[in-house]
């Protein structure tokens, strides 16, 4: 596949959103929905306060205009809900129900509430209900596959309103107010047709227009396609289309028949592009996606997308990027056309081209955030112009907008099972791009899911080293979010995988992580033992800096356990290692911790001497925070030794250092950052005593 350059201004063009007031018909349905908001519920009739949000259901076949009706209704009543409108689609384009966990997380993000990475469904839905408890918000849950999905997301807040869109009833949810859609009335259907064809052809032959609306069964989707087909053929009369559909031997659904007619009338290349767009993850496409799937230039992809949107086969997406989505009612029909017209190998090749394009875009996206690095600049210049971003901000905007599609691409690639190599490359670049632009903490929920997918591929392919890495990453997130026992199980499995792969890094890292989990669980003896195993491996490999750090972790475990003699011996071993490595800052911190242990052991004179030595090393390291912390420790020690005057002098020196650090230190949003005295030290159990 050859990348084609495209003008950046052209790439940013997008179709304007449809103006308000364009909705047609459904006057009775809208009136009933508004009345259902005020109608007394069953709980109120029974003398009880409604425990949950009211649910309004808009039910109808795909293509009946159910989502458009829901959006119009939400627009009309949105002012009643000052805390905003939340939207979620509960089914993927292929009809697969979206996991409740994923939907709840997206809704929490929309509310500005961060949920722990890897949290279970129950925890997330509980957090969602808590976030909505004091709000007056409106939830639009589109394309619900069943009552279970909707029920799990219902707020325990009577002031909230839920509008659910589904094919059928939501059996199991009490007091649901249903609104079932059929076809549009003839007048509205003809007016919808007129918007595409113009008024002349309808005015000169109104009966044919009414006949066409009847043949289309008043379905907005079918009428839109019929209008687009007529608009592309100015010389064709409305009656001609009505006759073609009336005499069509196919007795299938009218939407499928109209789509077949439109599809058959497209140029071959455009029809093929349309069919291949069904392979796009999340059903959302842009020019890069269309170009990769069809194997055409970006310019040709732009042209095809605009043409398909004009015909009603795609809908412009309102957002920062020029994107389109495939209407949900058309997606299964188009997928059937793709499967009947394209060989399976061609469809898989299209998916492979898309994954390859996503990988290159992510490489460019990441490099755009690392322009300080000469290597990153070289990589960026080596990429084709079509996949470069004009700035780091543009790259971040693209990544944020395409994030759902990229995550869906990773999930689909892993589920496919035939494109594992590309899937692994995609996930690797996606992780790096997210970390570069969003940071590890902000991207943690998405990273957790990606690491889980990496683990699936590694287990399926027997890749022990990648399995170990995925387990370590998952364990780290579990540990950070308080699921320490889960993290411990991950780390032990990572240790087994690291040994199987004969990977000393993964093995040592896993042993150290097992020790850290035991320490978090309060089992300090096991923690020290596992740190010791990791230390032995580091010493055997001659990794002195890592060995020194592990001596410090062993010392900390002994400190927690109250074995101050062992702790002092290990801190001295750490000091020797840092001295050999010439690490002045680490040497100063280790002396600070040794002084802390001496203080706990009841040896104030030794603590005083060690603190004084640590102050000198901290001065060499130019670490003002550590110097201030040590001055405070010196003051406490001098108080214990009966010298309050000297203690006051050291406290004054510490305060002066902190004030200077606050005045000269880094700023966030124009405000000085106040240093944390304890941030430079490893906390021990005795701090709480």
PDB file of C-alpha atoms in Angstrom, residues 548 571-581 587:
ATOM      1  CA  UNK A 548      21.867  -1.101  46.081  1.00  0.00           C
ATOM      2  CA  UNK A 571      21.166   0.438  54.574  1.00  0.00           C
ATOM      3  CA  UNK A 572      24.952   0.408  55.002  1.00  0.00           C
ATOM      4  CA  UNK A 573      25.200  -2.150  52.184  1.00  0.00           C
ATOM      5  CA  UNK A 574      23.048   0.169  50.054  1.00  0.00           C
ATOM      6  CA  UNK A 575      25.335   3.093  50.932  1.00  0.00           C
ATOM      7  CA  UNK A 576      28.374   1.137  49.793  1.00  0.00           C
ATOM      8  CA  UNK A 577      26.702   0.383  46.478  1.00  0.00           C
ATOM      9  CA  UNK A 578      25.676   3.992  45.859  1.00  0.00           C
ATOM     10  CA  UNK A 579      29.175   5.183  46.756  1.00  0.00           C
ATOM     11  CA  UNK A 580      30.737   2.842  44.192  1.00  0.00           C
ATOM     12  CA  UNK A 581      28.242   3.986  41.562  1.00  0.00           C
ATOM     13  CA  UNK A 587      23.633   8.151  48.821  1.00  0.00           C
TER      14      UNK A 587
END
